[in-house]
Every structure is written in C-alpha cells, then in structure tokens.
Tab-separated table of C-alpha atoms in Angstrom:
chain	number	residue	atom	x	y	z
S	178	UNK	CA	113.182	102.935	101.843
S	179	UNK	CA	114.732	103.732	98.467
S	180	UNK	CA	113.148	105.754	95.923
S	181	UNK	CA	114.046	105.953	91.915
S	182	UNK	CA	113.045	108.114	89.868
S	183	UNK	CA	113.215	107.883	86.243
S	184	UNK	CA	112.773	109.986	83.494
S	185	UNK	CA	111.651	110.716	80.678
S	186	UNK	CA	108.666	108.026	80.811
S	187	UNK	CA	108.458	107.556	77.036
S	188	UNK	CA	110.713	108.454	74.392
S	189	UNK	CA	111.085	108.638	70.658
S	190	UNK	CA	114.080	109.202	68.442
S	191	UNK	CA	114.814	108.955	65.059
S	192	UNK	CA	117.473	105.444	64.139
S	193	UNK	CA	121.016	106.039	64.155
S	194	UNK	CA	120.314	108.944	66.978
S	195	UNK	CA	121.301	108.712	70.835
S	196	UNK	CA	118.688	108.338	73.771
S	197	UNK	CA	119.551	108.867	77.712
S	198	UNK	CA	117.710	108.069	80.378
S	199	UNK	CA	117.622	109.166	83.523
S	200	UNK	CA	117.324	108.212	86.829
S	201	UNK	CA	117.971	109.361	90.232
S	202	UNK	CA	118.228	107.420	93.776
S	203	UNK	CA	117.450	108.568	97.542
S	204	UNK	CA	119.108	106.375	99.213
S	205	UNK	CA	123.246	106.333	100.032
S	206	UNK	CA	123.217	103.066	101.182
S	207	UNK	CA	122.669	101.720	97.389
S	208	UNK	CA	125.506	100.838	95.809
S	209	UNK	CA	125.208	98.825	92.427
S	210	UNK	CA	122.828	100.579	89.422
S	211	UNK	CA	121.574	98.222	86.837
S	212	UNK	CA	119.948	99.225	83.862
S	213	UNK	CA	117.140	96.008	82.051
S	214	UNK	CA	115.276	95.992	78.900
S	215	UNK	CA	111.905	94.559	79.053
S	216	UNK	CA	109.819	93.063	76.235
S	217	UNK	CA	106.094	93.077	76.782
S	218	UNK	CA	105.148	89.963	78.971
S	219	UNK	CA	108.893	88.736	79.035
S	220	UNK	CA	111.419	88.719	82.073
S	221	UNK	CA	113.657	91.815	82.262
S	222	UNK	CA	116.900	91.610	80.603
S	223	UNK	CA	120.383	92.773	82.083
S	224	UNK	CA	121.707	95.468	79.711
S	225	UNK	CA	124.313	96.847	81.507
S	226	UNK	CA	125.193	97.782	85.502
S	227	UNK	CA	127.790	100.078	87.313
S	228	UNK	CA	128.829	100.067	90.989
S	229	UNK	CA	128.790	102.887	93.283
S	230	UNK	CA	133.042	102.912	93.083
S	231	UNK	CA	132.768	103.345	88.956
S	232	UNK	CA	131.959	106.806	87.428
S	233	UNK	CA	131.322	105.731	84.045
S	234	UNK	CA	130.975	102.319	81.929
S	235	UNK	CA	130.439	101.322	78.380
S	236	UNK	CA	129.767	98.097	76.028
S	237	UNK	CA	129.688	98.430	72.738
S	238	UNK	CA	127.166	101.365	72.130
S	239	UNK	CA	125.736	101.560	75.458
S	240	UNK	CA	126.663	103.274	78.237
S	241	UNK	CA	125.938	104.668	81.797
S	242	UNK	CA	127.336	107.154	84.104
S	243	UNK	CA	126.912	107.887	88.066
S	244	UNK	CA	127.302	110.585	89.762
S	245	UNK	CA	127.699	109.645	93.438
S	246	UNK	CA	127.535	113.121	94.956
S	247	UNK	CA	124.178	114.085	93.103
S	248	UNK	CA	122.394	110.440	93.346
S	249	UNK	CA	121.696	109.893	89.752
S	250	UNK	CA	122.888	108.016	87.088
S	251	UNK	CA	121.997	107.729	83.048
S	252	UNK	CA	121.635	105.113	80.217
S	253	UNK	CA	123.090	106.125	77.445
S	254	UNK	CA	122.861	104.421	73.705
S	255	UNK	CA	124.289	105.452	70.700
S	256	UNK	CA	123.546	104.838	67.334
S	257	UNK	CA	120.159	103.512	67.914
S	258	UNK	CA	118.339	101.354	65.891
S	259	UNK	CA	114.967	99.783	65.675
S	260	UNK	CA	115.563	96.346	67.904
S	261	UNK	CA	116.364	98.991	71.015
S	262	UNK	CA	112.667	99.486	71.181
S	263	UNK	CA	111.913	98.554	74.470
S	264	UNK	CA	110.848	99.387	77.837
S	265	UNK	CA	114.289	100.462	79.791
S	266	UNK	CA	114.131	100.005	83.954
S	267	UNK	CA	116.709	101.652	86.132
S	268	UNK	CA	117.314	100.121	89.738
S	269	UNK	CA	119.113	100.294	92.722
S	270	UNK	CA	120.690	98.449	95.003
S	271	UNK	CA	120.083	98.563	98.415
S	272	UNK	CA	123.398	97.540	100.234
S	273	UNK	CA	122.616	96.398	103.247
S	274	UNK	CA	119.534	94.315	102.518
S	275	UNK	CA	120.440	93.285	98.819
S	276	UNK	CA	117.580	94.542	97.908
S	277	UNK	CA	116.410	96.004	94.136
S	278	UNK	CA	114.101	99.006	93.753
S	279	UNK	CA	113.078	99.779	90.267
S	280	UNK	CA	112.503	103.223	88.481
S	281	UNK	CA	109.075	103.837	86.735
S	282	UNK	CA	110.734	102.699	83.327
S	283	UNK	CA	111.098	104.412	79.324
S	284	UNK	CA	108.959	103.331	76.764
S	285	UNK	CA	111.876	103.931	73.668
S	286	UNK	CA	110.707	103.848	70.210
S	287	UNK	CA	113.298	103.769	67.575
S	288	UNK	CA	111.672	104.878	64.387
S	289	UNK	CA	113.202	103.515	61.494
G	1462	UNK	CA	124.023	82.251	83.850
G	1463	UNK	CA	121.952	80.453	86.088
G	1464	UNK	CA	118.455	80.115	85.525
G	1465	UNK	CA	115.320	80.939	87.465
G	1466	UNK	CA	112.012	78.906	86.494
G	1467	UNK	CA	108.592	79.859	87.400
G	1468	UNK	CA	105.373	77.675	87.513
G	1469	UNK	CA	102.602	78.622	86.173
G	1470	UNK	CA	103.600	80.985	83.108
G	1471	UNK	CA	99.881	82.297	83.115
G	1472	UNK	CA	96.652	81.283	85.350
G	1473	UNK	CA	93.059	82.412	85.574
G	1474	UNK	CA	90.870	82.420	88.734
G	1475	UNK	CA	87.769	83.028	90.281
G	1476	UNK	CA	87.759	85.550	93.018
G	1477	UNK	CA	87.736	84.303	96.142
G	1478	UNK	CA	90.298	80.967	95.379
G	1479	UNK	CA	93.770	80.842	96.203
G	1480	UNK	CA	96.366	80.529	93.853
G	1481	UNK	CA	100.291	79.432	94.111
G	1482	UNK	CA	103.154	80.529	92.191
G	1483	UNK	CA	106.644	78.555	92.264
G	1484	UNK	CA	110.000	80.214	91.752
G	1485	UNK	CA	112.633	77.791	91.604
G	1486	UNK	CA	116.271	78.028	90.876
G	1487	UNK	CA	117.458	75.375	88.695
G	1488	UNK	CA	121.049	75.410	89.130
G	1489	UNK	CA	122.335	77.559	91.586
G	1490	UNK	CA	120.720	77.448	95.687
G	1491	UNK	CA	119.523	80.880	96.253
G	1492	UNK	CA	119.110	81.493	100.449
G	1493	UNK	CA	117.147	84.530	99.173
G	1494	UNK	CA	114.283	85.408	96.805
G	1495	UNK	CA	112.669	88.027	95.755
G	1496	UNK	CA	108.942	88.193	94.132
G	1497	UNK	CA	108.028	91.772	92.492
G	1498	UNK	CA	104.029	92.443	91.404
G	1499	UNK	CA	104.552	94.520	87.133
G	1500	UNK	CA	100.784	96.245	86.607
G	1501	UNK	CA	100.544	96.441	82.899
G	1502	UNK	CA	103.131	99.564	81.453
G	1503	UNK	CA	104.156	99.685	85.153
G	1504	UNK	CA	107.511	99.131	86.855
G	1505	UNK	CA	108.480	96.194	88.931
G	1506	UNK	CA	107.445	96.834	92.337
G	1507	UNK	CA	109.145	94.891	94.916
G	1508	UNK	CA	106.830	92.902	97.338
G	1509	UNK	CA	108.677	90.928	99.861
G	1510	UNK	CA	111.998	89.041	100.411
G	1511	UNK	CA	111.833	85.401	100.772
G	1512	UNK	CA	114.152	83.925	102.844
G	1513	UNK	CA	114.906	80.189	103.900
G	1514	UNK	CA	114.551	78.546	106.891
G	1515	UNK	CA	112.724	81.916	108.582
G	1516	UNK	CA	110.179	84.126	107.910
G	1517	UNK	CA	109.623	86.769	104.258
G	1518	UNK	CA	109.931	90.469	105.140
G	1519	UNK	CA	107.361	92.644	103.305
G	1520	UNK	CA	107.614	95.621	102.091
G	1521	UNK	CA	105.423	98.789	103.318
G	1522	UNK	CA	101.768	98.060	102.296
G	1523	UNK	CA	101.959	94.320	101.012
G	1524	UNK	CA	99.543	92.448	103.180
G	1525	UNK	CA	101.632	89.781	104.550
G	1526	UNK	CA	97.963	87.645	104.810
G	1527	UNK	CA	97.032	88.508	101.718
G	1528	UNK	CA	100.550	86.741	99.706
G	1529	UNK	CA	101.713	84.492	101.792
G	1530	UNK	CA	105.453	83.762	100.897
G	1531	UNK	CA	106.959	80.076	102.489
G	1532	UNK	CA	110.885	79.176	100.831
G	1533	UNK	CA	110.768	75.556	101.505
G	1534	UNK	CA	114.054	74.969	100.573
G	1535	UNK	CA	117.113	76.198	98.772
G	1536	UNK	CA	116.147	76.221	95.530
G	1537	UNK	CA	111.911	76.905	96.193
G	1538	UNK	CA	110.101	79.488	97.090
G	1539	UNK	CA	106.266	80.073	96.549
G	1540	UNK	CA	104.126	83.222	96.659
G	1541	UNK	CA	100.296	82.149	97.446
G	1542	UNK	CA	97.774	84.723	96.231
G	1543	UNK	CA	94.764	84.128	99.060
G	1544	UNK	CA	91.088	84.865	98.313
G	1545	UNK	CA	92.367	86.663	95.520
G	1546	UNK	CA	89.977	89.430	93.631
G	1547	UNK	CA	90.323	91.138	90.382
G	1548	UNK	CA	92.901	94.222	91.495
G	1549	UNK	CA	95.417	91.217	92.398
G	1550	UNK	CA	95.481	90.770	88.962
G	1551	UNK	CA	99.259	91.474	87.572
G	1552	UNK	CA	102.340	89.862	86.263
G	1553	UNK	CA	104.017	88.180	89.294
G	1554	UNK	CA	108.379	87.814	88.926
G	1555	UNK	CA	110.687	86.432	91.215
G	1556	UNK	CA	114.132	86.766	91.296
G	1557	UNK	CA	117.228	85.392	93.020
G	1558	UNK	CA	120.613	87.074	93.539
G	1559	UNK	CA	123.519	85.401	91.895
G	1560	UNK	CA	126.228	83.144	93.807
G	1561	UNK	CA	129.571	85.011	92.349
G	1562	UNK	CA	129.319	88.092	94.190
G	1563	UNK	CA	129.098	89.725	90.689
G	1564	UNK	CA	125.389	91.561	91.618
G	1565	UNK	CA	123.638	89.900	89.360
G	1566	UNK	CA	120.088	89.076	89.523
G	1567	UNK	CA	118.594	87.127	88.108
G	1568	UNK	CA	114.939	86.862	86.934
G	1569	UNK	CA	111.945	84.274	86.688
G	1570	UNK	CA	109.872	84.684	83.317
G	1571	UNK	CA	106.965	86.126	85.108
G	1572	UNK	CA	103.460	84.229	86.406
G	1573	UNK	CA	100.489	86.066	84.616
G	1574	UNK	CA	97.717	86.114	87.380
G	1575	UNK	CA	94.124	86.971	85.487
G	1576	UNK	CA	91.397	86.910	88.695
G	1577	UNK	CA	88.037	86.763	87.178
C-alpha cells in the first residue's frame, strides 16, 4: 500500500517568517496531494490540494509543489502568523481505489 | 460543500460492550465511506472502506471482527466497536468522497471513543 512520509514532525518559526513541509509518497498510482489543518479534537480542514498533472499551486500565501519524478511534494506558507498554528497533514491519493493515506503530520507554532 | 455528520461526538464505555458510531451524509449520497482511527498527536490512519450494498475492505491489520463496518444505505454507514477495551480508545472520523469529481473529501467531526 501507500506510504507518506512527512517531515519535519514539529516546527517553530518566528511570525511573518515562511514554514515548508514536507512530504514524500511510495506509491505511482497516487495522483491528487492534499494538504489539511487540524485543530485539536476538530475535523481536518482542506487547506489546499494539487494533482499529479500540476507542478506547482498557490492561494493567497500558501502554496505547494510536486515533484512527480522524485515522489514528494511541500506545503509552503508565507508570511506566517499566529492563527497558522496548527497541526498540518499531507495525503495521498490512491488512484485506483480512491483511497487517502495520511503523513505523520507538523505540529507548527507561530510565535508571535 | 456538502456535509458529513457523525453520531455520537464523544462516548464512554466499559470494556467489554459494544459501541456504534454513525457517519451520515446529509446532502450528498456517498456509495463510499471511509472511517480513519487519530491516536492523540497521531495521524489519521485509514481503517477500512465502506461500501454500499457489499461488503467494507480493511486495511492490513484492522480486525475486520473487531469493527464491524455495515453501509445501510446511501447516505449511512456505521463502524461498531465490539467488546471494546481500553487501547480501542481513539478519535474515530469518517469521510466521504465528494460527487463533482473535484477530489474532495470530505470529513465527519470525529466520534471520541473513551473505553473505561
């Protein structure tokens, strides 16, 4: 089956400074990447996805890139600030099942 | 979006009883569901795929007897927790794939299983 893995597990940056995350797939059959934000004890949130025929995608100050070739993709947010403190989930899609794995998940703390 | 519902929000057992969880999709009919076990600072790991009208598939090392999955109907499916014991304690989500063919996924709020 598919395997993500995600990196780094927790991290902290300063507000106003960018954070990526990272994440990286196993299995070439997956073909859509989302990226959620989960509050403690609350439903994961939809932040921002890319298919497998899209190199790169922004909204606002969030982005992510894939890279295909090398099975990984990254979250990346700019300009941080103290609301994006969160725990961030990676996952992919499994194509022919429609099924989601999930990465281990980032703890980010934005310090103000 | 559409919305996913899930009943009970929270629930405490003894060991040994059986519990039921209820995913339902309120406004959309989802053929296919999905229910995930979250350990506390843990990721979602996916458990099974519920699927109407036949037979879940599990994933590798979810005891098919022990969380037994039935999808009743279009818009319910229900993830039973048998003789459950403390270590099946977790946060329970389901989720349901959208209808647009836009990938999206959408999740339940979570069931918070506490076995005494």
């Amino acid at each position: 089956g598919e395997n993500v893995e995600q990196h780094p597990s927790t991290l902290s940056v300063q507000e106003g400074d960018s954070a990526v995350i990272k994440c990286t797939y196993s299995d070439s059959a997956s073909n859509y990447f989302p990226w959620y934000k989960q509050e403690l004890g609350k439903r994961p949130q939809l932040i921002i996805d890319i298919r497998s025929n899209v190199g790169e995608k922004k909204d606002q100050r969030i982005a992510v890139t894939l890279n295909k070739t090398a099975k990984h993709f990254s979250l990346h947010i700019t300009e941080t600030q103290p609301e994006d403190s969160a725990v961030y989930f990676c996952a992919a899609r499994n194509g022919n099942f429609n099924k989601f794995y999930f990465g281990s998940g980032t703890k980010l703390n934005v310090k103000p | 979006g559409a919305v996913v519902s899930q009943h009970p929000s929270w629930v405490i057992c003894k060991s040994g009883t059986s519990v039921k969880i209820e995913c339902r999709s309120l406004d959309f009919q989802a053929t296919t569901m999905f229910w995930y076990r979250q350990f506390p600072k843990k990721s979602l790991m996916l458990m099974a795929t519920s699927n109407e009208g036949s037979k879940a598939t599990y994933e590798q090392g979810v005891e098919k007897d022990k969380f037994l999955i039935n999808h009743a109907s279009l818009t319910l499916s229900t993830l039973t927790v048998t003789s459950a014991h403390p270590e099946d304690s977790s946060f329970y989500i389901c989720s349901a794939p959208g209808t647009t063919g836009h990938n999206e996924q959408f999740f339940g709020p979570g069931t918070r299983l506490t076995v005494l």
